Amino acid sequence: MFIVEDELKKLPDSPGVYMHKDSLGTIIYVGKAISLKNRVRQYFQKSYQNDPKVRALVSNIAEFDYITCATEIEALVLECNLIKKYMPKYNVLMKDDKTYPYIKVTLKEEFPRVIKTRLLERDGNKYFGPYIDVTAVNRIVDLINQIYPLKKCNMQKFGENHRPCLNYHINSCIGPCINKDCKKEYLAYIDEVMDFLNGKDRAIKEYLTSKLEMYSGEKKYEEAAKYRDFINSVKSLSETQRVTMTADRDMDILLPLKTKTNTMIALFKVREGKLSGRETIDLSDEIGSKYDELMVSFIKQYYTKYSFIPPEIILGREIAESELIEKLLSSYGRRVKITVPKRGSKKALLDMVRNDSLNLINSVDDRIRENEEKKKKLRNELIKVIEKTGVSTEVQRKELRIESYDISNTNGMDSVGAMVVYEGYRPVKSDYRKFKIKTVEGPDDYGSLQEMIYRRLKRALDNSEGFIKLPDLIMMDGGRGQVNAALSVIHALKLEIAVVGLAKDDKHRTRAIVFSDGEEIELKENPFLFKYAGSIQEEVHRFAITYHRGLRGKSVKKSILDGIKGVGPKRRNALLNELKSIDNIKKATYEELIKVDGITPKVAESISKYFAK
């Protein structure tokens, strides 16, 4: 049994990290201390519990644990890592920003590409973002790939007889697949691209201007006009840079924002002395932390997560432990200063972004209010649909749970089912499910739907993890037949769930909501519901098709390669890992095949003969 007073006596008088846990053993708070003995003891002293946040935390502490460290900076690094790992309830946390896009420069590849991604990984590649404006990301990526002849395909190895693609022939790619000597020139382009993405547009403008002058001098006016347009596009993407500093400095300005419903950090980026962009990062702040804790928590989490740390971070007020945090950030590569300007150009810049932040708070509140109104309207419309099915609508949830199902197969082969889930407007991708159809043979969509829905609902009744929540409404991809097929399973399981179908018109667009008796609601009369139902129907169809194609591709790969003498699962996987596709394996020379791990001369000969038939 854990007795707090006894455990407090055992705490060492040394630096370290402490972890408070609740009655279930879940870590609810992580902190660091110069002296574990003194710091942890404070939580259980009444004089320290004046802060409502501390009172709420202490009331939930059932036990604590700790890890000793040699120095305070070591403790700070460990604290950051543990907060990222456990995401404790009472720490100020950066909310997951996976929905925002990044621009990724694939530096781990011999010839890097510039692409958009929503997945941030510590994989040695360079990420810029996250960006709030998806359209701007697409414009930037497209512009870069138009200006510079960079590789667009994801192939990494090229055979001796490799033919360049169309991009090479239209001068949109420098052609590293056939010209390895271009590497130095290619990497110089990548350096300029990364400067541009960091807000430093001087090099890209000089490059474009030199091209413009060259083509103008050669009287190639069409090409010159293209580069003139590129220069204008670069300028338009930089027009948010409203303030110029006295020196070409890189810095970030951080300001906390509290709206009626959100806690955020506004991050203003200054690159080469110019204000080049603003991000807002939502924070999970359970009770309402003070300025000091908000800023310290954010700086530690944000700058230890991203690869670029500017040499200066500007704040509106002093924070505790600023020197210690400077040491932590400086340990990642170069010296970092945290400053609070009192006068001069930096103070002017800080005042300007403060003003911008006040406008941002108002716009965020307006947007939240609009979203709440849309959510309320959607809920009312969906409840009307549920009532029309005859199912009781005593729904307690603020946002209704909608599930949609679809079947995908090729002439009855590799038949699969897909389930997507929405809570109000929001797709809940963690609740999406895939089903391999097991009991139905041939192209029987009704039978396949019934099997999938039975398995999904039976797991809910069995309290299987990930299936417990039941939907308020099921939207079937199909008409009256699909609706009644689903209802027969629901009634057999003695459940009551509203089910409707989504019928399409001749142009494959969502046309109507269909009920079990064949009655329809034409969606053109309700644009609001039309857009919502259409997005769900497209999403479940996409999810089902993607899953089916993946399975079908695997079965094709398996059947072709397994027919070759001497090629078992291990060699099959080695071939696919090295050469990437069946088509590349077919085209591979004998010399390329024997370079693959595990492929002997005899097996290479068998592969060549097999595909030569």
XYZ file of N, CA and C in Angstrom, residues 326-556:
693
model
N 16.991 28.077 -22.243
C 17.969 28.472 -23.270
C 19.045 27.400 -23.423
N 19.518 26.864 -22.300
C 20.533 25.794 -22.349
C 19.987 24.567 -23.066
N 18.732 24.208 -22.737
C 18.109 23.037 -23.372
C 18.030 23.223 -24.884
N 17.505 24.358 -25.334
C 17.338 24.595 -26.768
C 18.686 24.746 -27.463
N 19.646 25.350 -26.786
C 20.986 25.523 -27.372
C 21.682 24.184 -27.563
N 21.302 23.187 -26.764
C 21.929 21.859 -26.882
C 21.556 21.171 -28.190
N 20.555 21.720 -28.929
C 20.128 21.120 -30.196
C 20.939 21.639 -31.383
N 21.901 22.526 -31.153
C 22.722 22.917 -32.298
C 23.368 24.276 -32.196
N 22.583 25.332 -31.927
C 23.179 26.665 -31.852
C 22.568 27.436 -30.685
N 23.258 28.513 -30.300
C 22.843 29.277 -29.115
C 21.475 29.927 -29.349
N 20.598 29.794 -28.357
C 19.249 30.363 -28.431
C 19.050 31.323 -27.264
N 18.500 32.516 -27.560
C 18.215 33.511 -26.520
C 16.705 33.707 -26.414
N 16.209 33.811 -25.172
C 14.806 34.161 -24.925
C 14.793 35.583 -24.382
N 14.117 36.498 -25.100
C 14.191 37.915 -24.723
C 12.799 38.531 -24.581
N 12.746 39.616 -23.795
C 11.523 40.425 -23.637
C 11.922 41.861 -23.971
N 11.714 42.327 -25.219
C 12.188 43.659 -25.616
C 11.421 44.782 -24.920
N 12.139 45.821 -24.539
C 11.535 46.971 -23.847
C 11.455 48.199 -24.752
N 12.268 48.223 -25.816
C 12.285 49.383 -26.712
C 12.841 48.951 -28.073
N 12.802 49.873 -29.038
C 13.406 49.626 -30.339
C 12.509 48.856 -31.301
N 13.117 48.364 -32.396
C 12.354 47.736 -33.477
C 11.684 46.433 -33.035
N 12.347 45.685 -32.145
C 11.744 44.432 -31.668
C 10.497 44.712 -30.838
N 10.557 45.777 -30.014
C 9.385 46.150 -29.210
C 8.252 46.597 -30.130
N 8.598 47.337 -31.200
C 7.577 47.782 -32.158
C 6.917 46.579 -32.832
N 7.752 45.601 -33.168
C 7.232 44.389 -33.800
C 6.332 43.620 -32.831
N 6.758 43.529 -31.582
C 5.963 42.840 -30.560
C 4.611 43.530 -30.384
N 4.606 44.870 -30.337
C 3.350 45.613 -30.186
C 2.424 45.366 -31.374
N 3.023 45.301 -32.572
C 2.213 45.088 -33.769
C 1.544 43.713 -33.760
N 2.300 42.678 -33.378
C 1.716 41.333 -33.389
C 0.722 41.158 -32.235
N 0.912 41.925 -31.151
C -0.084 41.915 -30.065
C -1.431 42.407 -30.604
N -1.368 43.473 -31.387
C -2.578 44.035 -31.979
C -3.227 43.025 -32.919
N -2.388 42.342 -33.700
C -2.871 41.311 -34.616
C -3.529 40.175 -33.832
N -2.962 39.856 -32.662
C -3.493 38.773 -31.832
C -4.886 39.090 -31.315
N -5.118 40.377 -30.975
C -6.453 40.766 -30.501
C -7.488 40.556 -31.598
N -7.107 40.904 -32.839
C -8.006 40.659 -33.972
C -8.229 39.168 -34.169
N -7.159 38.397 -33.957
C -7.245 36.945 -34.115
C -8.222 36.345 -33.102
N -8.157 36.823 -31.845
C -9.073 36.320 -30.810
C -10.523 36.539 -31.242
N -10.811 37.742 -31.767
C -12.181 38.037 -32.205
C -12.605 37.135 -33.351
N -11.687 36.917 -34.317
C -12.038 36.074 -35.468
C -12.218 34.619 -35.053
N -11.395 34.155 -34.089
C -11.538 32.777 -33.595
C -12.881 32.610 -32.902
N -13.247 33.592 -32.064
C -14.540 33.521 -31.372
C -15.698 33.517 -32.368
N -15.587 34.359 -33.419
C -16.636 34.388 -34.451
C -16.740 33.040 -35.151
N -15.567 32.474 -35.476
C -15.552 31.178 -36.176
C -16.137 30.069 -35.296
N -15.798 30.105 -34.000
C -16.330 29.099 -33.071
C -17.851 29.221 -32.988
N -18.338 30.465 -32.930
C -19.787 30.682 -32.849
C -20.477 30.163 -34.118
N -19.879 30.442 -35.281
C -20.454 29.950 -36.538
C -20.470 28.425 -36.576
N -19.368 27.814 -36.127
C -19.296 26.348 -36.110
C -20.333 25.742 -35.175
N -20.529 26.388 -34.018
C -21.531 25.886 -33.068
C -22.928 25.956 -33.670
N -23.195 27.037 -34.401
C -24.504 27.181 -35.052
C -24.697 26.107 -36.124
N -23.619 25.838 -36.890
C -23.701 24.792 -37.924
C -23.906 23.418 -37.299
N -23.196 23.156 -36.197
C -23.347 21.864 -35.510
C -24.774 21.678 -35.000
N -25.320 22.756 -34.439
C -26.681 22.689 -33.905
C -27.681 22.427 -35.030
N -27.487 23.119 -36.152
C -28.381 22.933 -37.293
C -28.291 21.507 -37.824
N -27.050 20.987 -37.927
C -26.865 19.616 -38.415
C -27.552 18.626 -37.483
N -27.374 18.816 -36.182
C -27.992 17.904 -35.206
C -29.510 17.888 -35.374
N -30.104 19.068 -35.533
C -31.558 19.155 -35.699
C -32.021 18.451 -36.969
N -31.257 18.621 -38.063
C -31.621 17.979 -39.336
C -31.530 16.458 -39.220
N -30.474 15.975 -38.547
C -30.300 14.525 -38.402
C -31.368 13.927 -37.488
N -31.754 14.668 -36.450
C -32.816 14.172 -35.562
C -34.135 14.052 -36.331
N -34.397 15.000 -37.247
C -35.607 14.899 -38.087
C -35.580 13.620 -38.919
N -34.387 13.290 -39.462
C -34.248 12.062 -40.260
C -34.493 10.838 -39.383
N -33.902 10.822 -38.180
C -34.076 9.683 -37.265
C -35.549 9.527 -36.886
N -36.217 10.644 -36.587
C -37.638 10.590 -36.215
C -38.480 10.000 -37.340
N -38.096 10.304 -38.574
C -38.853 9.807 -39.732
C -38.726 8.295 -39.886
N -37.659 7.703 -39.306
C -37.512 6.235 -39.361
C -38.371 5.544 -38.304
N -38.903 6.322 -37.354
C -39.719 5.733 -36.300
C -38.943 5.323 -35.067
N -37.632 5.576 -35.053
C -36.795 5.216 -33.903
C -36.831 6.352 -32.886
N -36.849 6.000 -31.600
C -36.855 6.989 -30.521
C -35.627 7.882 -30.625
N -35.816 9.190 -30.389
C -34.693 10.134 -30.559
C -34.271 10.782 -29.246
N -34.348 10.068 -28.166
C -33.887 10.605 -26.876
C -32.366 10.482 -26.792
N -31.685 11.246 -27.638
C -30.224 11.172 -27.737
C -29.592 12.188 -26.793
N -28.691 11.714 -25.930
C -28.035 12.585 -24.953
C -26.765 13.212 -25.520
N -26.152 12.542 -26.511
C -24.876 13.036 -27.040
C -25.048 14.398 -27.702
N -24.057 15.268 -27.490
C -24.097 16.592 -28.107
C -23.969 16.472 -29.621
N -23.064 15.583 -30.065
C -22.893 15.338 -31.499
C -23.298 13.897 -31.799
N -24.219 13.734 -32.737
C -24.721 12.402 -33.061
C -23.635 11.571 -33.726
N -23.657 10.271 -33.434
C -22.698 9.345 -34.040
C -23.355 8.721 -35.273
N -22.734 8.942 -36.414
C -23.230 8.423 -37.689
C -22.249 7.377 -38.199
N -22.754 6.218 -38.603
C -21.904 5.194 -39.217
C -22.408 4.921 -40.634
N -21.483 4.635 -41.526
C -21.837 4.307 -42.906
C -21.023 3.106 -43.353
N -21.649 2.247 -44.177
C -21.019 0.989 -44.587
C -21.054 0.857 -46.108
N -20.052 0.198 -46.647
C -20.011 -0.068 -48.090
C -19.239 -1.356 -48.342
N -19.551 -2.009 -49.457
C -18.887 -3.250 -49.878
C -18.115 -2.988 -51.161
N -16.946 -3.607 -51.285
C -16.165 -3.498 -52.522
C -15.596 -4.862 -52.882
N -15.713 -5.232 -54.172
C -15.124 -6.489 -54.660
C -14.934 -6.413 -56.163
N -14.252 -7.390 -56.715
C -14.103 -7.511 -58.162
C -14.735 -8.830 -58.576
N -15.950 -8.735 -59.139
C -16.701 -9.942 -59.523
C -16.782 -10.953 -58.379
N -16.975 -10.434 -57.165
C -17.117 -11.318 -56.007
C -15.816 -11.760 -55.380
N -14.686 -11.410 -55.999
C -13.375 -11.805 -55.464
C -12.861 -10.728 -54.502
N -12.090 -11.173 -53.483
C -11.502 -10.256 -52.494
C -12.552 -9.287 -51.939
N -13.720 -9.811 -51.593
C -14.814 -8.970 -51.111
C -14.502 -8.425 -49.714
N -14.661 -7.108 -49.562
C -14.366 -6.466 -48.277
C -15.483 -5.497 -47.916
N -15.583 -5.220 -46.616
C -16.520 -4.215 -46.129
C -15.773 -3.100 -45.432
N -16.351 -1.909 -45.474
C -15.726 -0.753 -44.818
C -16.771 -0.014 -43.997
N -16.347 0.468 -42.849
C -17.219 1.236 -41.949
C -16.518 2.553 -41.618
N -17.201 3.665 -41.858
C -16.661 4.963 -41.452
C -17.581 5.569 -40.395
N -17.011 6.427 -39.563
C -17.741 6.982 -38.420
C -17.583 8.504 -38.397
N -18.698 9.188 -38.203
C -18.689 10.643 -38.019
C -19.361 10.969 -36.690
N -18.812 11.945 -35.991
C -19.496 12.531 -34.845
C -19.761 13.980 -35.208
N -21.015 14.269 -35.562
C -21.329 15.566 -36.132
C -20.610 15.702 -37.461
N -19.885 16.822 -37.619
C -19.140 17.045 -38.864
C -17.840 16.257 -38.931
N -17.367 15.813 -37.794
C -15.985 15.322 -37.690
C -15.879 13.827 -37.980
N -15.070 13.427 -38.992
C -14.803 11.995 -39.175
C -13.925 11.484 -38.037
N -14.326 10.378 -37.414
C -13.554 9.807 -36.297
C -12.756 8.641 -36.869
N -11.579 8.935 -37.435
C -10.840 7.924 -38.192
C -10.325 6.794 -37.316
N -10.150 7.060 -36.029
C -9.705 5.989 -35.128
C -10.787 4.925 -34.958
N -12.036 5.254 -35.291
C -13.137 4.295 -35.180
C -13.489 3.640 -36.516
N -12.810 4.017 -37.611
C -13.032 3.345 -38.893
C -12.661 1.868 -38.738
N -13.373 0.999 -39.436
C -13.084 -0.435 -39.364
C -13.152 -1.060 -40.755
N -12.311 -2.097 -40.961
C -12.296 -2.868 -42.213
C -12.714 -4.299 -41.904
N -13.416 -4.922 -42.841
C -13.864 -6.304 -42.658
C -13.563 -7.113 -43.924
N -12.906 -8.249 -43.770
C -12.802 -9.206 -44.870
C -14.056 -10.072 -44.823
N -14.776 -10.154 -45.921
C -16.003 -10.951 -45.957
C -15.628 -12.431 -45.988
N -16.173 -13.200 -45.047
C -15.745 -14.594 -44.859
C -16.796 -15.625 -45.262
N -18.085 -15.311 -45.063
C -19.120 -16.343 -45.220
C -19.877 -16.255 -46.536
N -19.671 -15.199 -47.300
C -20.430 -14.985 -48.538
C -19.539 -15.258 -49.740
N -20.037 -16.032 -50.685
C -19.285 -16.323 -51.907
C -19.926 -15.603 -53.079
N -19.084 -15.133 -53.987
C -19.590 -14.462 -55.178
C -20.044 -13.039 -54.904
N -20.530 -12.355 -55.961
C -20.919 -10.943 -55.849
C -22.303 -10.769 -55.213
N -22.384 -10.906 -53.895
C -23.643 -10.775 -53.154
C -23.499 -9.613 -52.169
N -23.823 -8.399 -52.627
C -23.628 -7.211 -51.782
C -24.518 -7.223 -50.544
N -25.772 -7.659 -50.695
C -26.674 -7.686 -49.538
C -26.160 -8.642 -48.465
N -25.781 -9.847 -48.898
C -25.260 -10.835 -47.948
C -23.985 -10.346 -47.277
N -23.116 -9.692 -48.068
C -21.857 -9.171 -47.520
C -22.119 -8.059 -46.505
N -23.074 -7.166 -46.825
C -23.441 -6.100 -45.888
C -23.971 -6.672 -44.581
N -24.814 -7.700 -44.700
C -25.394 -8.300 -43.494
C -24.322 -8.945 -42.622
N -23.349 -9.615 -43.262
C -22.264 -10.211 -42.478
C -21.472 -9.126 -41.745
N -21.126 -8.058 -42.463
C -20.335 -6.983 -41.861
C -21.081 -6.331 -40.696
N -22.357 -5.997 -40.894
C -23.124 -5.314 -39.846
C -23.337 -6.238 -38.649
N -23.565 -7.526 -38.914
C -23.723 -8.482 -37.810
C -22.441 -8.532 -36.973
N -21.287 -8.656 -37.641
C -20.020 -8.746 -36.910
C -19.757 -7.470 -36.113
N -20.057 -6.316 -36.721
C -19.828 -5.040 -36.026
C -20.713 -4.923 -34.770
N -22.028 -5.214 -34.911
C -22.955 -5.042 -33.790
C -22.786 -6.125 -32.730
N -22.463 -7.351 -33.168
C -22.249 -8.448 -32.208
C -21.057 -8.121 -31.307
N -20.027 -7.518 -31.887
C -18.864 -7.136 -31.081
C -19.235 -6.058 -30.064
N -20.148 -5.177 -30.443
C -20.618 -4.164 -29.489
C -21.354 -4.829 -28.332
N -22.216 -5.797 -28.654
C -22.969 -6.504 -27.610
C -22.054 -7.339 -26.722
N -20.920 -7.778 -27.297
C -19.939 -8.559 -26.522
C -18.939 -7.662 -25.790
N -19.151 -6.338 -25.865
C -18.259 -5.351 -25.225
C -16.822 -5.433 -25.728
N -16.664 -5.725 -27.024
C -15.320 -5.758 -27.610
C -14.779 -4.337 -27.719
N -13.526 -4.175 -27.316
C -12.903 -2.849 -27.342
C -12.890 -2.301 -28.764
N -13.260 -1.036 -28.917
C -13.273 -0.415 -30.235
C -14.602 -0.546 -30.956
N -15.553 -1.292 -30.379
C -16.857 -1.488 -31.023
C -18.024 -1.141 -30.095
N -17.735 -0.704 -28.864
C -18.782 -0.578 -27.844
C -19.804 0.510 -28.186
N -19.351 1.656 -28.693
C -20.283 2.739 -29.007
C -21.192 2.344 -30.166
N -22.508 2.460 -29.971
C -23.464 2.184 -31.045
C -23.825 3.487 -31.754
N -24.160 3.412 -33.038
C -24.503 4.634 -33.773
C -25.913 5.120 -33.448
N -26.132 6.425 -33.607
C -27.483 6.981 -33.521
C -28.199 6.825 -34.862
N -27.403 6.815 -35.936
C -27.970 6.693 -37.280
C -26.971 5.987 -38.181
N -27.465 5.039 -38.992
C -26.631 4.384 -40.004
C -27.060 4.900 -41.373
N -26.096 5.372 -42.151
C -26.351 5.802 -43.527
C -25.717 4.782 -44.463
N -26.548 3.972 -45.122
C -26.038 2.944 -46.028
C -25.710 3.558 -47.384
N -24.632 3.088 -47.992
C -24.321 3.499 -49.362
C -25.190 2.647 -50.280
N -26.366 3.137 -50.608
C -27.302 2.366 -51.427
C -28.733 2.777 -51.154
N -29.676 1.983 -51.691
C -31.088 2.332 -51.591
C -31.861 1.482 -50.609
N -33.148 1.257 -50.957
C -34.069 0.556 -50.061
C -33.588 -0.862 -49.740
N -33.020 -1.554 -50.723
C -32.543 -2.929 -50.509
C -31.466 -2.997 -49.444
N -30.495 -2.092 -49.530
C -29.414 -2.064 -48.534
C -29.956 -1.704 -47.143
N -30.917 -0.779 -47.094
C -31.502 -0.371 -45.807
C -32.175 -1.559 -45.131
N -32.995 -2.293 -45.880
C -33.724 -3.422 -45.289
C -32.801 -4.593 -44.955
N -31.726 -4.758 -45.727
C -30.737 -5.798 -45.393
C -30.105 -5.495 -44.033
N -29.795 -4.220 -43.797
C -29.209 -3.822 -42.509
C -30.220 -3.973 -41.374
N -31.459 -3.546 -41.611
C -32.487 -3.613 -40.566
C -32.791 -5.046 -40.138
N -32.725 -5.993 -41.084
C -33.010 -7.393 -40.724
C -31.998 -7.903 -39.693
N -30.734 -7.489 -39.828
C -29.702 -7.885 -38.858
C -29.933 -7.172 -37.523
N -30.216 -5.873 -37.581
C -30.425 -5.076 -36.360
C -31.591 -5.632 -35.547
N -32.692 -5.972 -36.225
C -33.863 -6.510 -35.523
C -33.576 -7.898 -34.960
N -32.804 -8.709 -35.700
C -32.466 -10.056 -35.215
C -31.651 -9.981 -33.924
N -30.861 -8.923 -33.779
C -30.051 -8.741 -32.570
C -30.812 -7.972 -31.483
N -32.120 -7.706 -31.772
C -32.996 -7.012 -30.812
C -32.463 -5.617 -30.443
N -31.958 -4.924 -31.454
C -31.485 -3.555 -31.273
C -32.428 -2.590 -31.979
N -32.346 -1.325 -31.622
C -33.143 -0.287 -32.279
C -32.201 0.822 -32.733
N -31.889 0.812 -34.017
C -30.993 1.819 -34.595
C -31.630 2.329 -35.883
N -31.643 3.640 -36.063
C -32.200 4.232 -37.282
C -31.276 3.952 -38.469
N -31.879 3.556 -39.609
C -31.103 3.264 -40.821
C -31.756 3.957 -42.014
N -30.940 4.642 -42.814
C -31.404 5.210 -44.086
C -30.373 4.880 -45.164
N -30.790 5.011 -46.415
C -29.875 4.799 -47.531
C -29.541 6.112 -48.213
N -28.434 6.125 -48.960
C -28.034 7.292 -49.739
C -28.023 6.893 -51.206
N -29.030 7.347 -51.947
C -29.161 6.986 -53.361
C -28.448 8.013 -54.227
N -27.930 7.551 -55.375
C -27.203 8.434 -56.288
C -27.998 8.650 -57.573
N -27.677 9.736 -58.279
C -28.322 9.994 -59.564
C -27.498 9.390 -60.695
N -27.886 9.682 -61.941
C -27.198 9.109 -63.105
C -25.747 9.566 -63.211
N -25.428 10.706 -62.583
C -24.058 11.225 -62.624
C -23.261 10.818 -61.391
N -23.792 9.852 -60.659
C -23.109 9.276 -59.493
C -22.959 10.279 -58.352
N -23.891 11.229 -58.262
C -23.891 12.184 -57.156
C -25.004 11.822 -56.180
N -24.783 12.087 -54.900
C -25.794 11.783 -53.886
C -27.074 12.555 -54.212
N -28.181 11.810 -54.340
C -29.445 12.411 -54.784
C -30.487 12.513 -53.677
N -30.608 11.417 -52.870
C -31.717 11.379 -51.918
C -31.390 10.502 -50.722
N -32.070 10.792 -49.602
C -32.069 9.894 -48.448
C -33.258 8.961 -48.605
N -33.011 7.653 -48.498
C -34.038 6.637 -48.756
C -34.380 5.919 -47.452
N -35.685 5.709 -47.220
C -36.154 5.014 -46.016
C -36.564 3.579 -46.355
N -36.812 2.776 -45.330
C -37.083 1.342 -45.529
C -38.348 1.085 -46.335
N -39.309 2.029 -46.296
C -40.558 1.839 -47.054
C -40.471 2.397 -48.468
N -39.288 2.867 -48.850
C -39.095 3.401 -50.195
C -39.290 4.904 -50.301
N -39.796 5.537 -49.256
C -39.974 6.993 -49.278
C -38.607 7.671 -49.344
N -38.556 8.816 -50.027
C -37.283 9.512 -50.211
C -37.392 10.982 -49.806
N -36.255 11.533 -49.362
C -36.118 12.984 -49.185
C -35.123 13.456 -50.239
N -35.604 14.232 -51.204
C -34.714 14.756 -52.240
C -33.766 15.782 -51.621
N -32.480 15.535 -51.751
C -31.501 16.384 -51.061
C -31.296 17.743 -51.727
N -31.739 17.876 -52.969
C -31.593 19.192 -53.611
C -32.451 20.240 -52.892
N -33.464 19.759 -52.142
C -34.315 20.663 -51.371
C -33.653 21.066 -50.048
N -32.567 20.382 -49.699
C -31.879 20.669 -48.435
C -30.368 20.676 -48.679
N -29.828 21.782 -49.221
C -28.392 21.835 -49.562
C -27.478 21.520 -48.385
N -27.889 21.913 -47.194
C -27.085 21.686 -45.985
C -26.876 20.188 -45.758
N -27.973 19.425 -45.777
C -27.909 17.978 -45.568
C -27.302 17.275 -46.777
N -27.534 17.841 -47.971
C -26.987 17.277 -49.214
C -25.458 17.219 -49.157
N -24.852 18.322 -48.728
C -23.386 18.386 -48.659
C -22.847 17.392 -47.631
N -23.514 17.308 -46.490
C -23.067 16.419 -45.410
C -23.181 14.951 -45.827
N -24.362 14.556 -46.328
C -24.578 13.161 -46.735
C -23.650 12.781 -47.882
N -23.444 13.713 -48.814
C -22.551 13.438 -49.945
C -21.124 13.183 -49.511
N -20.649 13.957 -48.522
C -19.264 13.767 -48.055
C -19.103 12.414 -47.369
N -20.126 11.976 -46.614
C -20.061 10.663 -45.957
C -20.060 9.551 -47.000
N -20.917 9.680 -48.011
C -20.990 8.649 -49.047
C -19.675 8.540 -49.817
N -19.072 9.669 -50.130
C -17.772 9.656 -50.822
C -16.692 9.026 -49.947
N -16.717 9.347 -48.650
C -15.685 8.851 -47.740
C -15.772 7.340 -47.552
N -16.975 6.791 -47.366
C -17.086 5.340 -47.156
C -16.723 4.598 -48.440
N -17.077 5.176 -49.585
C -16.722 4.549 -50.866
C -15.206 4.554 -51.053
N -14.577 5.701 -50.739
C -13.108 5.792 -50.843
C -12.428 4.776 -49.937
N -12.892 4.678 -48.703
C -12.277 3.787 -47.717
C -12.400 2.325 -48.156
N -13.576 1.955 -48.674
C -13.796 0.572 -49.127
C -12.941 0.244 -50.342
N -12.924 1.149 -51.315
C -12.150 0.928 -52.548
C -10.658 0.818 -52.247
N -10.149 1.709 -51.386
C -8.721 1.694 -51.037
C -8.335 0.371 -50.389
N -9.162 -0.106 -49.467
C -8.889 -1.382 -48.787
C -8.924 -2.536 -49.788
N -9.922 -2.522 -50.664
C -10.049 -3.607 -51.649
C -8.860 -3.629 -52.611
N -8.465 -2.451 -53.092
C -7.329 -2.393 -54.028
C -6.056 -2.905 -53.378
N -5.871 -2.549 -52.096
C -4.688 -3.025 -51.374
C -4.654 -4.532 -51.284
N -5.794 -5.136 -50.944
C -5.857 -6.606 -50.845
C -5.669 -7.258 -52.200
N -6.319 -6.664 -53.210
C -6.225 -7.234 -54.556
C -4.789 -7.165 -55.059
N -4.118 -6.025 -54.781
C -2.716 -5.886 -55.195
C -1.828 -6.913 -54.533
N -2.063 -7.159 -53.231
C -1.263 -8.154 -52.509
C -1.469 -9.542 -53.081
N -2.734 -9.866 -53.396
C -2.994 -11.218 -53.898
C -2.393 -11.409 -55.282
N -2.397 -10.320 -56.102
C -1.782 -10.424 -57.436
C -0.282 -10.638 -57.317
